[in-house]
Structures are given as C-alpha cells and as structure tokens.
CSV table of C-alpha atoms and ligand atoms in Angstrom, one decimal:
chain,number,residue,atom,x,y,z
A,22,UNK,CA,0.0,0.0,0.0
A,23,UNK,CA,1.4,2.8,-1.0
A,24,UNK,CA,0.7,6.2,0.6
A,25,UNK,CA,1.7,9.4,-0.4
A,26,UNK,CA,2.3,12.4,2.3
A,27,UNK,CA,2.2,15.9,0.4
A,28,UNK,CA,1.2,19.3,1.5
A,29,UNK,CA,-2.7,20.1,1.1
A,30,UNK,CA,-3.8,22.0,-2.0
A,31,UNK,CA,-7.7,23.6,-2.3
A,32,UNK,CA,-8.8,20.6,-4.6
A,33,UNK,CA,-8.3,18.6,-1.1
A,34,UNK,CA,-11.0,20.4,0.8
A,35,UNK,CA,-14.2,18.4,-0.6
A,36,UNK,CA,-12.5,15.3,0.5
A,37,UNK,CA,-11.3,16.6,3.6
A,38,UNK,CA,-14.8,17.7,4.4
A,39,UNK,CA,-16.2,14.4,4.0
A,40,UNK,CA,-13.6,12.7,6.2
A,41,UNK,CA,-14.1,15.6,9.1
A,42,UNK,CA,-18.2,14.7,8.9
A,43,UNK,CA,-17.2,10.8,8.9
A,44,UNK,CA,-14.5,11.5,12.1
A,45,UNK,CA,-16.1,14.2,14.1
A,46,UNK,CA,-19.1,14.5,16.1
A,47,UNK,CA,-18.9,18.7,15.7
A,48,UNK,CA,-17.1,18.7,12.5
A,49,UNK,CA,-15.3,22.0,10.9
A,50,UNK,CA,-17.3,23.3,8.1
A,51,UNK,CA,-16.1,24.0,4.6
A,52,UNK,CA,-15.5,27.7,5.9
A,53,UNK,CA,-13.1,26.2,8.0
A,54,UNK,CA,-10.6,24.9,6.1
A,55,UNK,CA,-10.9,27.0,3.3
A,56,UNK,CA,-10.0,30.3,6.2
A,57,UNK,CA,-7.4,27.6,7.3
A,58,UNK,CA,-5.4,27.2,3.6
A,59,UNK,CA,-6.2,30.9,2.6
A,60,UNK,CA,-5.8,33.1,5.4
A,61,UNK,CA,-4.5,31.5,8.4
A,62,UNK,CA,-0.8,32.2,8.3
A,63,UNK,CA,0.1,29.8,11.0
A,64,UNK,CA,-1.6,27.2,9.8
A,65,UNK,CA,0.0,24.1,7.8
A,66,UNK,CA,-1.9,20.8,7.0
A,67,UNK,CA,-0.6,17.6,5.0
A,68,UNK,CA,-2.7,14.6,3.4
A,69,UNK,CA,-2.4,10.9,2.9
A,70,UNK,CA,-3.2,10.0,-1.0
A,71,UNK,CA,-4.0,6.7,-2.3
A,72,UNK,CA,-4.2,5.3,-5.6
A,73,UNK,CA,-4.9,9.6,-5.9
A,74,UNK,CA,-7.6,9.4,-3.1
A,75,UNK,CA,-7.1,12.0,0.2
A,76,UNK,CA,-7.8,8.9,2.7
A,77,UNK,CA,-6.9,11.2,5.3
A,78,UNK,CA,-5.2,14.9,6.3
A,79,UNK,CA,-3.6,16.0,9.5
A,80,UNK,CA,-3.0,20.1,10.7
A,81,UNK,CA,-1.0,22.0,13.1
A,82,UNK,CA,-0.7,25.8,13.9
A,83,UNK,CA,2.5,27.1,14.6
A,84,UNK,CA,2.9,29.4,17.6
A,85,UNK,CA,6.6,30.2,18.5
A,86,UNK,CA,8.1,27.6,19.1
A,87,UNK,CA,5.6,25.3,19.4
A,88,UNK,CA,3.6,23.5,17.3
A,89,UNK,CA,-0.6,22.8,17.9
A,90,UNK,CA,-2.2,20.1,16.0
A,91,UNK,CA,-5.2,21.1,15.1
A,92,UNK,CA,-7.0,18.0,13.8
A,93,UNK,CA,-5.6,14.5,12.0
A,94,UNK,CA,-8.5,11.9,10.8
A,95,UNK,CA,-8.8,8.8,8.3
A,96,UNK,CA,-11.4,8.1,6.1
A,97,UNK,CA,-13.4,5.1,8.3
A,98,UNK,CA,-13.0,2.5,5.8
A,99,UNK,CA,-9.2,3.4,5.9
A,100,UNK,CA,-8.3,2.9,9.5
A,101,UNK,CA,-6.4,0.3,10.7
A,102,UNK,CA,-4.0,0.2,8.2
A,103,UNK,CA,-1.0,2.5,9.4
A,104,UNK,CA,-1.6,5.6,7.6
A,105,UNK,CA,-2.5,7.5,11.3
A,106,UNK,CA,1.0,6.9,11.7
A,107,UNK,CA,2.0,8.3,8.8
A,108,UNK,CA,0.0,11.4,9.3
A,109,UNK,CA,1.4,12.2,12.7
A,110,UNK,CA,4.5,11.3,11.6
A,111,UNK,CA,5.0,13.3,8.4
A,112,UNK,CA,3.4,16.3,10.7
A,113,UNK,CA,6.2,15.7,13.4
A,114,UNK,CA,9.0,15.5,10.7
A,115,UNK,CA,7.7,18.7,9.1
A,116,UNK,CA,8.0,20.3,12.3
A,117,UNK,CA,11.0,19.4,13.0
A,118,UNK,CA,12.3,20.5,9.9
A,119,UNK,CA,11.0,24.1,10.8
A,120,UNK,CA,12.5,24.3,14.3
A,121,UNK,CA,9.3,23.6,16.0
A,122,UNK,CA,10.4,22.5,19.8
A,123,UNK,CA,7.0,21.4,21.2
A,124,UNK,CA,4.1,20.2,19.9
A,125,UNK,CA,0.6,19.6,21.7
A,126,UNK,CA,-2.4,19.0,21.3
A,127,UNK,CA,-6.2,18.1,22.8
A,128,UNK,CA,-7.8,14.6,22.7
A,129,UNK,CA,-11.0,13.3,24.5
A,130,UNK,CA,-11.0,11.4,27.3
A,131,UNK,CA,-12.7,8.4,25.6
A,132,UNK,CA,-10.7,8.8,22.5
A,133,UNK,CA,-8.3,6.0,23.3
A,134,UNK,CA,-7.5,5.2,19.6
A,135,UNK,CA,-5.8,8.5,19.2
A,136,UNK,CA,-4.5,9.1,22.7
A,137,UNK,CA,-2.4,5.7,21.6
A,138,UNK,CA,-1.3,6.7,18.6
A,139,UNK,CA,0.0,10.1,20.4
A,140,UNK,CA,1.7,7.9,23.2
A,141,UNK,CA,3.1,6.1,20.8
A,142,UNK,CA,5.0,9.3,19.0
A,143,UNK,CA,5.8,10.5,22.6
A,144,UNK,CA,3.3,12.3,23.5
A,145,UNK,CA,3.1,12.5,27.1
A,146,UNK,CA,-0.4,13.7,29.3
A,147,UNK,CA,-0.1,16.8,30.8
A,148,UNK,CA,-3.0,17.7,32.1
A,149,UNK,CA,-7.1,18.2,31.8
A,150,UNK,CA,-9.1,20.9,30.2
A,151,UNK,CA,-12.6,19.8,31.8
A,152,UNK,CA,-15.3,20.0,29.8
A,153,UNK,CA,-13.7,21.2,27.0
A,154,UNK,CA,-15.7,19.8,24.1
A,155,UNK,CA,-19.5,21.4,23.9
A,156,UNK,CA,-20.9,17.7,24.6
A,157,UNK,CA,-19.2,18.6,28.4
A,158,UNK,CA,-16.6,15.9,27.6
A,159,UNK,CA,-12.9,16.2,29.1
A,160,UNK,CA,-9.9,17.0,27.0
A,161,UNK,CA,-6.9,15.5,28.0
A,162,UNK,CA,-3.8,17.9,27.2
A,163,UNK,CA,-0.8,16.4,25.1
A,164,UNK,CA,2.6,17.5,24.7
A,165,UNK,CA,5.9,16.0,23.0
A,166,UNK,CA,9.0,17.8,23.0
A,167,UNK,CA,10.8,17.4,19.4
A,168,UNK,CA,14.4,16.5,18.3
A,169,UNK,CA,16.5,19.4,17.3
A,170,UNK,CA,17.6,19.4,13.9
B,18,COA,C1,-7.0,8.4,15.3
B,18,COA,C2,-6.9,8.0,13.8
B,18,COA,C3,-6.4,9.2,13.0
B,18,COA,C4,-5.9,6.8,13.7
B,18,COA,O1,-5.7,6.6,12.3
B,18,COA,P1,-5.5,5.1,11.7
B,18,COA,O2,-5.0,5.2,10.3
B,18,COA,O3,-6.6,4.2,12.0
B,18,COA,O4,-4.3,4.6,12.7
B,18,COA,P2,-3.1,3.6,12.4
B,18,COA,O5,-3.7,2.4,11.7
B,18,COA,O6,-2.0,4.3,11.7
B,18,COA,O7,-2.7,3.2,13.9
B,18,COA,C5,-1.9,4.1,14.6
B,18,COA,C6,-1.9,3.8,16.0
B,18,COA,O8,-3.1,4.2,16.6
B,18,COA,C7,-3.5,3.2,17.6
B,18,COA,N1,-4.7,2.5,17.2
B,18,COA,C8,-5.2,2.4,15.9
B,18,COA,N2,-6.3,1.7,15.9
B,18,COA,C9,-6.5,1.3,17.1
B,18,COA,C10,-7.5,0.5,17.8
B,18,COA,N3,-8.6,0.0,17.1
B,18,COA,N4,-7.4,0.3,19.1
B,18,COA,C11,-6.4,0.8,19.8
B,18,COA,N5,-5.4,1.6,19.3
B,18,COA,C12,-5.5,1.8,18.0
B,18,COA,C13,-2.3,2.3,17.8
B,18,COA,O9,-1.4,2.9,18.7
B,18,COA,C14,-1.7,2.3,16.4
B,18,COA,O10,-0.4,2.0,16.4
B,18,COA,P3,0.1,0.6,15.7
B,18,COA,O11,0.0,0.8,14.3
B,18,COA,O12,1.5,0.4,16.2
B,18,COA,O13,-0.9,-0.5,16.3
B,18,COA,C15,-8.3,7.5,13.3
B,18,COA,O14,-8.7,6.5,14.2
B,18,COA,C16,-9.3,8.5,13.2
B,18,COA,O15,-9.5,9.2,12.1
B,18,COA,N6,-10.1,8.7,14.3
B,18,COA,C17,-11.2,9.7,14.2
B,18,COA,C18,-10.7,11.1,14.4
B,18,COA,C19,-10.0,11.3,15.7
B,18,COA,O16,-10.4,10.9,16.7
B,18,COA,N7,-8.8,12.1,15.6
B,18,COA,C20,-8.0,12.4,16.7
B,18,COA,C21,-8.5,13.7,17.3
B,18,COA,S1,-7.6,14.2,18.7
C-alpha cells in the first residue's frame, strides 16, 4: 500500500470535508478549512493519498516555538492500516524540519485510539481541560517535546 504524504492544495478540501463529517461529532465546516489554507498564516496541514484518493489529512498551527495540532483523521474504511501513523509522523517530521520544539495537542478522554497513537509518538499527558468539548466531555492535554535538527 502505497501512501503518499504531500502538502494540502484547495482541490483537497471536498474530501477533507467528507472525512471531518465521517470522524467528528462537531465537524469543521467547509469555511473552516478554506480560512485555514487561505488566510491563516500559522496554519499548515498535509494529506495521505492513495491510488490519488485523500484517505486522510492532519494540521497544526504554529505558535513560536511550538507547534498545535489542530486535527488529524482517516477516512473510516481506511483505518487500521498504518496511515494515522504516517499522518502524525509526516506532521512531526515537518516540524522538526521548521524548528518547531514542542508540539501539543487536545484529545477526548474516551478517545483511546488517538491518545495511543499520540503515546506512541511521545506524547506524554499533561493535564485536563474539563469539559472542553460542547458535549461537556474532558480533554486531555498532550505534549511532545521534538528533536532538534
Ligand atoms: C486516530 C486516527 C487518525 C488513527 O488513524 P489510523 O489510520 O486508524 O491509525 P493507524 O492504523 O496508523 O494506527 C496508529 C496507532 O493508533 C492506535 N490505534 C489504531 N487503531 C486502534 C484500535 N482499534 N485500538 C487501539 N489503538 C489503535 C495504535 O497505537 C496504532 O499503532 P500501531 O499501528 O502500532 O498499532 C483514526 O482512528 C481517526 O481518524 N479517528 C477519528 C478522528 C480522531 O479521533 N482524531 C483524533 C482527534 S484528537
């Protein structure tokens, strides 16, 4: 299987869309991501192609030094099959690359899928943002400290 990690171009954001409705109980709208690629200066997001499908896309904001990942999802009938890891690695690598010391993020308490993935990279719990989601559920803070380049 053969995945490709690139940058995100506009012709992603109908996919992306679809895979943010498929992932996300209070998904970003359209709006979103098209404010995201065209305005938001701190913002970078990457995608997983295959066979010239977006099965997935991942996005951090940078802030200083420090790198906030925004969101990173799989199309449903794609899980499973490594390309998380691919995601969140091709978005650690290009952070690196860019002198980006920190990176962190939010993740739901029940979300135990992701919080491994995150482990798994390094990312270690720091604390609790209660009720942070509008359904009242906790987040549970993230942070990884990168490799210097
Ligand atoms: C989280 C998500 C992006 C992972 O993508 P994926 O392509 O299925 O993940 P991968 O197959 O690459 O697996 C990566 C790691 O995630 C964890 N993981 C994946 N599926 C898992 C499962 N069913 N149970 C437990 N852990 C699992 C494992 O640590 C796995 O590592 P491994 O490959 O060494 O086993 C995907 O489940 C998703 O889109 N979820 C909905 C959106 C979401 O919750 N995003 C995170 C918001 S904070």
């Amino acid at each position: 299987m053969e995945v490709n990690i690139r940058t995100i171009i506009e012709e992603d954001i109908d996919s992306i869309v679809e895979i943010e409705k498929e992932a996300f109980s209070n998904p970003w709208p359209r709006e979103s991501f098209i404010v995201e690629l065209q305005d938001n200066l701190l913002a970078r997001y990457i995608v997983a192609e295959l066979d010239k499908k977006v099965v997935g896309y991942a996005g951090v904001w940078f802030i200083l030094d420090e790198g906030h990942i925004t969101n990173i999802a799989v199309r449903r009938s794609y899980k499973g099959q490594g390309i998380g890891n691919q995601l969140l690695e091709g978005l650690i690598t290009y952070c690196e690359l860019k002198g980006i010391r920190h990176m962190t993020l939010e993740v739901r308490r029940s979300n135990y899928i992701a919080q491994n993935l995150y482990k798994k990279y390094g990312f270690v719990e720091y604390g609790i943002r209660p009720k942070y989601y509008q359904d009242n559920e906790d987040a549970i803070i993230m942070w990884r400290s990168n490799k210097k380049r």
